[in-house]
Short mmCIF file of C-alpha atoms and ligand atoms in Angstrom, two decimals:
data_model
loop_
_atom_site.label_atom_id
_atom_site.label_comp_id
_atom_site.label_asym_id
_atom_site.label_seq_id
_atom_site.Cartn_x
_atom_site.Cartn_y
_atom_site.Cartn_z
CA UNK A 1 -24.80 22.05 19.46
CA UNK A 2 -24.77 24.88 16.89
CA UNK A 3 -21.79 25.20 14.29
CA UNK A 4 -20.56 28.30 16.26
CA UNK A 5 -20.48 26.33 19.54
CA UNK A 6 -18.45 23.55 17.77
CA UNK A 7 -16.06 26.21 16.41
CA UNK A 8 -15.87 27.89 19.77
CA UNK A 9 -14.96 24.59 21.39
CA UNK A 10 -12.19 24.16 18.95
CA UNK A 11 -10.78 27.61 19.54
CA UNK A 12 -10.95 27.15 23.22
CA UNK A 13 -9.30 23.75 23.38
CA UNK A 14 -6.56 25.36 21.05
CA UNK A 15 -6.16 28.15 23.79
CA UNK A 16 -6.08 25.56 26.56
CA UNK A 17 -3.63 23.37 24.83
CA UNK A 18 -5.93 20.37 25.28
CA UNK A 19 -5.20 17.97 22.54
CA UNK A 20 -7.81 15.66 23.32
CA UNK A 21 -10.50 18.27 23.43
CA UNK A 22 -9.33 19.85 20.25
CA UNK A 23 -9.29 16.44 18.64
CA UNK A 24 -12.78 15.54 19.79
CA UNK A 25 -14.13 18.85 18.92
CA UNK A 26 -12.74 18.82 15.38
CA UNK A 27 -14.04 15.15 14.94
CA UNK A 28 -17.45 16.26 16.07
CA UNK A 29 -17.31 19.21 13.59
CA UNK A 30 -16.34 16.70 10.66
CA UNK A 31 -19.20 14.38 11.66
CA UNK A 32 -21.52 17.41 11.51
CA UNK A 33 -20.57 18.22 8.05
CA UNK A 34 -21.11 14.41 7.14
CA UNK A 35 -24.50 14.70 8.46
CA UNK A 36 -25.20 17.63 6.17
CA UNK A 37 -23.98 15.35 3.26
CA UNK A 38 -20.96 17.79 2.74
CA UNK A 39 -18.82 14.84 2.04
CA UNK A 40 -16.07 16.76 0.19
CA UNK A 41 -15.86 19.45 2.91
CA UNK A 42 -15.68 16.61 5.43
CA UNK A 43 -12.93 14.76 3.62
CA UNK A 44 -10.88 17.77 3.17
CA UNK A 45 -11.12 18.75 6.86
CA UNK A 46 -10.16 15.02 7.81
CA UNK A 47 -7.18 15.34 5.46
CA UNK A 48 -6.20 18.50 7.16
CA UNK A 49 -6.51 17.19 10.70
CA UNK A 50 -4.55 14.08 10.01
CA UNK A 51 -1.77 15.77 7.97
CA UNK A 52 -1.38 18.09 10.99
CA UNK A 53 -1.30 15.13 13.22
CA UNK A 54 1.43 13.11 11.36
CA UNK A 55 3.71 15.62 9.89
CA UNK A 56 6.78 16.29 11.85
CA UNK A 57 7.28 19.93 10.87
CA UNK A 58 4.95 22.79 11.55
CA UNK A 59 2.13 21.40 13.82
CA UNK A 60 3.90 19.79 16.78
CA UNK A 61 1.12 21.06 19.11
CA UNK A 62 -1.31 18.38 18.11
CA UNK A 63 1.15 15.70 17.07
CA UNK A 64 0.09 13.25 19.51
CA UNK A 65 -3.62 13.58 19.35
CA UNK A 66 -3.94 10.44 17.57
CA UNK A 67 -1.71 7.83 19.01
CA UNK A 68 -0.43 4.92 16.74
CA UNK A 69 -1.66 1.74 18.11
CA UNK A 70 0.95 -0.66 19.65
CA UNK A 71 1.27 -4.27 20.42
CA UNK A 72 0.49 -4.56 24.31
CA UNK A 73 3.19 -7.34 25.04
CA UNK A 74 5.99 -5.89 22.95
CA UNK A 75 5.15 -2.30 22.38
CA UNK A 76 6.03 -2.22 18.74
CA UNK A 77 3.83 0.00 16.60
CA UNK A 78 1.04 -1.91 14.72
CA UNK A 79 1.12 0.52 11.78
CA UNK A 80 2.85 3.30 10.04
CA UNK A 81 1.49 6.46 8.47
CA UNK A 82 3.45 7.22 5.42
CA UNK A 83 3.42 10.07 2.82
CA UNK A 84 4.41 9.80 -0.86
CA UNK A 85 4.49 11.90 -4.01
CA UNK A 86 4.56 9.29 -6.87
CA UNK A 87 2.76 9.92 -10.18
CA UNK A 88 0.68 7.27 -11.84
CA UNK A 89 3.11 7.39 -14.80
CA UNK A 90 5.80 5.68 -12.82
CA UNK A 91 3.83 2.62 -12.88
CA UNK A 92 4.22 0.56 -15.88
CA UNK A 93 1.54 -2.25 -15.84
CA UNK A 94 -0.56 -3.53 -18.80
CA UNK A 95 -3.47 -1.43 -19.97
CA UNK A 96 -6.16 -3.42 -18.35
CA UNK A 97 -4.82 -3.57 -14.91
CA UNK A 98 -4.08 0.23 -14.95
CA UNK A 99 -7.61 0.92 -16.06
CA UNK A 100 -8.92 -1.04 -13.07
CA UNK A 101 -6.82 0.93 -10.77
CA UNK A 102 -7.94 4.31 -12.22
CA UNK A 103 -11.47 3.17 -12.01
CA UNK A 104 -11.09 2.66 -8.42
CA UNK A 105 -9.53 6.08 -8.11
CA UNK A 106 -12.30 7.58 -10.03
CA UNK A 107 -15.04 5.91 -7.83
CA UNK A 108 -13.32 7.20 -4.62
CA UNK A 109 -13.11 10.74 -5.87
CA UNK A 110 -16.70 10.72 -6.89
CA UNK A 111 -18.09 8.74 -4.12
CA UNK A 112 -20.79 11.31 -3.27
CA UNK A 113 -21.92 11.51 -6.99
CA UNK A 114 -22.44 7.55 -6.64
CA UNK A 115 -24.20 7.85 -3.43
CA UNK A 116 -26.90 10.17 -4.90
CA UNK A 117 -27.86 7.17 -6.92
CA UNK A 118 -27.47 4.72 -3.95
CA UNK A 119 -24.22 3.24 -5.38
CA UNK A 120 -21.05 2.79 -3.35
CA UNK A 121 -17.51 3.15 -4.57
CA UNK A 122 -15.16 0.12 -4.36
CA UNK A 123 -13.65 0.37 -0.81
CA UNK A 124 -11.98 -2.95 -0.33
CA UNK A 125 -9.48 -4.14 -3.08
CA UNK A 126 -7.30 -7.17 -3.26
CA UNK A 127 -3.92 -6.54 -5.00
CA UNK A 128 -2.30 -9.74 -6.10
CA UNK A 129 0.28 -11.29 -8.37
CA UNK A 130 4.06 -12.15 -8.35
CA UNK A 131 6.52 -10.56 -6.30
CA UNK A 132 8.03 -7.34 -7.59
CA UNK A 133 5.14 -6.48 -9.88
CA UNK A 134 3.99 -3.22 -8.25
CA UNK A 135 1.51 -4.14 -5.49
CA UNK A 136 3.05 -2.18 -2.59
CA UNK A 137 4.17 0.53 -5.11
CA UNK A 138 0.51 1.02 -6.24
CA UNK A 139 -0.76 1.51 -2.84
CA UNK A 140 1.87 4.34 -2.46
CA UNK A 141 0.64 5.90 -5.98
CA UNK A 142 -2.97 5.64 -4.89
CA UNK A 143 -2.20 7.51 -1.65
CA UNK A 144 0.00 10.13 -3.63
CA UNK A 145 -2.81 10.73 -6.21
CA UNK A 146 -5.56 10.95 -3.81
CA UNK A 147 -3.45 12.88 -1.54
CA UNK A 148 -4.43 10.85 1.63
CA UNK A 149 -1.88 9.38 3.77
CA UNK A 150 -1.06 5.67 3.63
CA UNK A 151 -1.67 3.62 6.66
CA UNK A 152 0.75 0.76 6.12
CA UNK A 153 -0.05 -2.46 8.16
CA UNK A 154 2.24 -5.41 7.90
CA UNK A 155 -0.04 -8.16 8.27
CA UNK A 156 2.37 -10.64 9.64
CA UNK A 157 3.64 -8.13 12.30
CA UNK A 158 0.34 -7.96 13.95
CA UNK A 159 0.25 -11.73 14.31
CA UNK A 160 1.67 -11.88 17.79
CA UNK A 161 3.34 -14.89 19.30
CA UNK A 162 0.86 -14.54 21.93
CA UNK A 163 -2.13 -15.60 20.05
CA UNK A 164 -4.58 -14.08 22.45
CA UNK A 165 -3.05 -10.74 21.50
CA UNK A 166 -3.67 -11.01 17.85
CA UNK A 167 -7.25 -10.24 17.93
CA UNK A 168 -6.94 -7.23 20.07
CA UNK A 169 -4.16 -6.06 17.84
CA UNK A 170 -6.39 -6.28 14.77
CA UNK A 171 -9.11 -4.36 16.90
CA UNK A 172 -6.65 -1.68 17.64
CA UNK A 173 -5.78 -1.22 13.96
CA UNK A 174 -9.43 -1.12 12.82
CA UNK A 175 -10.36 1.23 15.65
CA UNK A 176 -7.58 3.42 14.31
CA UNK A 177 -8.66 3.32 10.68
CA UNK A 178 -12.21 3.93 11.51
CA UNK A 179 -11.34 7.16 13.09
CA UNK A 180 -10.32 8.79 9.95
CA UNK A 181 -10.19 8.55 6.09
CA UNK A 182 -7.11 6.77 4.93
CA UNK A 183 -5.76 4.78 2.27
CA UNK A 184 -5.09 1.48 4.17
CA UNK A 185 -2.59 -1.25 2.98
CA UNK A 186 -2.46 -4.69 4.55
CA UNK A 187 0.69 -5.87 3.24
CA UNK A 188 2.12 -9.27 3.15
CA UNK A 189 -1.46 -10.76 3.41
CA UNK A 190 0.55 -14.00 2.39
CA UNK A 191 0.80 -15.34 5.93
CA UNK A 192 -2.24 -17.45 5.11
CA UNK A 193 -0.20 -19.07 2.36
CA UNK A 194 3.05 -19.23 4.48
CA UNK A 195 1.77 -21.48 7.07
CA UNK A 196 -0.27 -23.99 5.29
CA UNK A 197 2.04 -26.81 5.80
CA UNK A 198 1.95 -26.60 9.47
CA UNK A 199 -1.50 -27.77 10.33
CA UNK A 200 -1.49 -26.41 13.97
CA UNK A 201 -0.25 -23.18 13.12
CA UNK A 202 -2.61 -23.22 9.93
CA UNK A 203 -5.66 -23.55 12.28
CA UNK A 204 -4.60 -20.63 14.33
CA UNK A 205 -3.92 -18.57 11.35
CA UNK A 206 -7.21 -19.43 9.81
CA UNK A 207 -8.83 -18.12 12.98
CA UNK A 208 -6.96 -14.90 12.75
CA UNK A 209 -7.96 -14.42 9.14
CA UNK A 210 -11.54 -15.08 10.02
CA UNK A 211 -11.38 -12.49 12.57
CA UNK A 212 -9.75 -10.07 10.16
CA UNK A 213 -12.59 -10.88 7.58
CA UNK A 214 -15.35 -10.22 10.09
CA UNK A 215 -13.55 -6.79 11.08
CA UNK A 216 -13.35 -5.97 7.33
CA UNK A 217 -17.09 -6.69 6.90
CA UNK A 218 -18.03 -4.46 9.46
CA UNK A 219 -15.51 -1.57 8.98
CA UNK A 220 -17.10 1.90 9.24
CA UNK A 221 -15.75 5.11 7.42
CA UNK A 222 -14.73 6.11 4.15
CA UNK A 223 -11.18 4.63 3.85
CA UNK A 224 -9.93 2.76 0.97
CA UNK A 225 -8.56 -0.73 2.11
CA UNK A 226 -6.15 -2.52 0.06
CA UNK A 227 -4.65 -5.94 0.91
CA UNK A 228 -1.65 -7.24 -1.05
CA UNK A 229 -0.62 -10.85 -1.52
CA UNK A 230 1.49 -13.19 -3.98
CA UNK A 231 -0.36 -16.28 -2.80
CA UNK A 232 -3.67 -15.43 -4.18
CA UNK A 233 -4.36 -19.02 -5.40
CA UNK A 234 -4.41 -19.97 -1.75
CA UNK A 235 -7.11 -17.75 -0.70
CA UNK A 236 -10.56 -19.48 -0.25
CA UNK A 237 -13.82 -18.09 -1.74
CA UNK A 238 -14.84 -16.61 1.68
CA UNK A 239 -11.90 -14.18 1.24
CA UNK A 240 -12.47 -13.35 -2.34
CA UNK A 241 -16.16 -12.46 -1.61
CA UNK A 242 -15.14 -9.72 0.86
CA UNK A 243 -13.34 -7.61 -1.59
CA UNK A 244 -15.06 -5.30 -4.22
CA UNK A 245 -12.59 -5.89 -6.72
CA UNK A 246 -9.43 -8.02 -7.36
CA UNK A 247 -6.47 -6.46 -9.29
CA UNK A 248 -3.99 -8.85 -10.70
CA UNK A 249 -0.44 -7.72 -11.46
CA UNK A 250 1.12 -9.87 -14.40
CA UNK A 251 4.87 -10.27 -15.09
CA UNK A 252 5.66 -7.65 -17.74
CA UNK A 253 5.54 -8.44 -21.40
CA UNK A 254 8.20 -7.21 -23.85
CA UNK A 255 6.85 -3.94 -24.52
CA UNK A 256 6.59 -3.10 -20.72
CA UNK A 257 9.98 -4.50 -20.12
CA UNK A 258 11.40 -2.20 -22.79
CA UNK A 259 9.54 0.80 -21.08
CA UNK A 260 11.08 -0.41 -17.62
CA UNK A 261 14.46 -0.31 -19.14
CA UNK A 262 13.99 3.13 -20.60
CA UNK A 263 12.55 4.38 -17.28
CA UNK A 264 15.11 3.10 -15.00
CA UNK A 265 18.08 3.83 -17.23
CA UNK A 266 17.01 7.48 -17.74
CA UNK A 267 19.49 9.01 -15.24
CA UNK A 268 22.60 7.98 -17.25
CA UNK A 269 23.88 8.59 -20.70
CA UNK A 270 23.82 5.45 -22.83
CA UNK A 271 26.09 4.19 -25.57
CA UNK A 272 24.38 4.38 -28.91
CA UNK A 273 25.18 0.71 -29.56
CA UNK A 274 23.19 -0.69 -26.90
CA UNK A 275 20.97 -3.57 -28.00
CA UNK A 276 17.77 -2.94 -26.14
CA UNK A 277 15.73 -5.67 -27.78
CA UNK A 278 18.41 -8.10 -26.64
CA UNK A 279 18.18 -7.06 -23.13
CA UNK A 280 14.34 -7.16 -23.23
CA UNK A 281 14.68 -10.93 -24.69
CA UNK A 282 17.24 -11.83 -21.95
CA UNK A 283 14.59 -10.76 -19.10
CA UNK A 284 11.62 -12.68 -20.09
CA UNK A 285 9.94 -13.74 -16.98
CA UNK A 286 11.45 -11.20 -14.97
CA UNK A 287 9.50 -8.73 -12.76
CA UNK A 288 9.55 -4.97 -12.75
CA UNK A 289 11.52 -4.85 -9.49
CA UNK A 290 14.18 -7.34 -11.01
CA UNK A 291 14.68 -4.95 -14.06
CA UNK A 292 15.01 -1.99 -11.74
CA UNK A 293 17.69 -3.94 -9.80
CA UNK A 294 19.54 -4.83 -12.88
CA UNK A 295 19.61 -1.24 -14.34
CA UNK A 296 20.76 0.00 -11.19
CA UNK A 297 23.58 -2.53 -11.12
CA UNK A 298 24.55 -1.84 -14.62
CA UNK A 299 24.58 1.95 -13.97
CA UNK A 300 26.82 1.48 -10.96
CA UNK A 301 29.38 -0.69 -12.95
CA UNK A 302 29.61 2.01 -15.68
CA UNK A 303 29.84 4.92 -12.96
CA UNK A 304 32.63 3.25 -10.89
CA UNK A 305 34.61 2.30 -14.01
CA UNK A 306 34.28 6.22 -14.71
CA UNK A 307 33.01 5.51 -18.34
CA UNK A 308 31.19 8.23 -19.93
CA UNK A 309 28.17 6.05 -20.79
CA UNK A 310 26.30 2.86 -20.02
CA UNK A 311 27.31 -0.19 -22.44
CA UNK A 312 25.61 -3.16 -23.61
CA UNK A 313 28.28 -5.12 -21.53
CA UNK A 314 27.31 -3.42 -18.33
CA UNK A 315 23.47 -4.42 -19.13
CA UNK A 316 24.51 -7.99 -19.85
CA UNK A 317 26.94 -8.37 -16.81
CA UNK A 318 24.08 -7.24 -14.56
CA UNK A 319 21.65 -9.69 -16.12
CA UNK A 320 24.08 -12.45 -15.64
CA UNK A 321 24.74 -11.45 -12.04
CA UNK A 322 21.09 -11.31 -11.33
CA UNK A 323 20.23 -14.72 -12.95
CA UNK A 324 23.12 -16.24 -10.88
CA UNK A 325 21.59 -14.84 -7.71
CA UNK A 326 18.22 -16.37 -8.62
CA UNK A 327 19.97 -19.74 -9.20
CA UNK A 328 21.37 -19.52 -5.69
CA UNK A 329 17.95 -18.58 -4.29
CA UNK A 330 16.24 -21.56 -6.16
CA UNK A 331 19.06 -24.05 -5.07
CA UNK A 332 20.12 -24.57 -8.60
CA UNK A 333 23.93 -24.32 -8.14
CA UNK A 334 24.47 -28.05 -8.15
CA UNK A 335 25.34 -28.17 -4.38
CA UNK A 336 24.34 -31.32 -2.68
N1 ATP B 401 4.81 -2.15 -12.52
C1 ATP B 401 5.84 -1.53 -12.10
N2 ATP B 401 6.21 -0.30 -12.90
C2 ATP B 401 7.39 0.37 -12.45
N3 ATP B 401 8.19 -0.01 -11.32
C3 ATP B 401 7.75 -1.07 -10.62
C4 ATP B 401 6.62 -1.88 -11.04
N4 ATP B 401 6.51 -2.90 -10.08
C5 ATP B 401 7.48 -2.77 -9.40
N5 ATP B 401 8.28 -1.54 -9.52
C6 ATP B 401 9.50 -1.11 -8.83
O1 ATP B 401 9.94 -2.17 -8.02
C7 ATP B 401 9.78 -1.83 -6.53
C8 ATP B 401 9.28 -3.09 -5.83
O2 ATP B 401 8.01 -3.36 -6.11
P1 ATP B 401 6.63 -3.73 -5.20
O3 ATP B 401 7.39 -3.70 -3.76
O4 ATP B 401 5.61 -2.84 -5.46
O5 ATP B 401 6.48 -5.16 -5.36
P2 ATP B 401 5.38 -6.12 -4.70
O6 ATP B 401 4.29 -6.49 -6.06
O7 ATP B 401 4.72 -5.24 -3.59
O8 ATP B 401 6.20 -7.22 -4.50
P3 ATP B 401 5.95 -8.23 -3.11
O9 ATP B 401 4.87 -9.21 -3.51
O10 ATP B 401 7.31 -9.06 -3.30
O11 ATP B 401 5.54 -7.50 -1.98
C9 ATP B 401 8.86 -0.65 -6.49
O12 ATP B 401 9.08 0.17 -5.51
C10 ATP B 401 9.15 0.04 -7.95
O13 ATP B 401 10.27 0.81 -7.81
MG1 MG B 402 4.83 -5.75 -1.58
#
């Protein structure tokens, strides 16, 4: 089929309001551009096709061309398409980690340059580290920077209670992903860790994970796959091997904690007497998400008291409240 035939098909399907025909013809045209090694053009067209599919506004005509896969038994969606606009500057992590992330972005952007040397960009990346250190946040930033929608998959939600369904759920998710170019996040990959004490469950989960790994091995297309976990020490070597890179998120050191306080307290006027080094000292071992929560709490205290600026007392009260909450969580309140 010639280019003009393909374009004619796209026009005709539009005229006939035939979503499936439109979608198939558009896909065919993208594949045609890919065969001609016009990777950038193909990627741009894919982006345009999927944005028009998922945005709620202007293009309702083709909104349902690409249905979101659902669990057969319960009917819940197996993934979510999300759009973000967050800059890389909002992520405060150590230089090394940031560099690793930026390197993956550069490789993705210049995948065709690498391809001419027979090299492949990193396509499967494991994000690991303590809760609240920025793993999910990073996936949103990657999606924003590359301007490609995020396909968000809660790993544990596809683990169906009907075990037979799990493999088919996974298959549906992978089929969807392979149909386009996405940033994909398999979040809460921790299910492997959570079930380790229950040997029966664990056997089943292991099977599911193996299934997932096989699909990951054979995945087609140009999507960037991210998987996030905070139980990295429980992943066996078979899993590590599958990923082209592993990015580890550490708890913030004092410089980064200070930068986090500065960033998250930016919306409010501050008392000149604030002892930031003390707040930084008091929050040793806290995650960025903890510090965000503390600053929000402190700002609320000051706003609700109608005080003109945030005080040291607001910050310390918020830190105290947070520490108390953690004690409850860790069962350290002295209850029997
Ligand atoms: N490194 C960071 N720099 C700036 N803000 C951060 C950072 N890490 C986390 N945050 C803030 O905390 C929120 C929660 O973090 P996020 O959801 O990314 O944590 P996570 O590492 O995915 O944790 P979990 O393992 O519990 O899923 C983010 O939306 C962001 O506002
Ligand atoms: Mg997360």
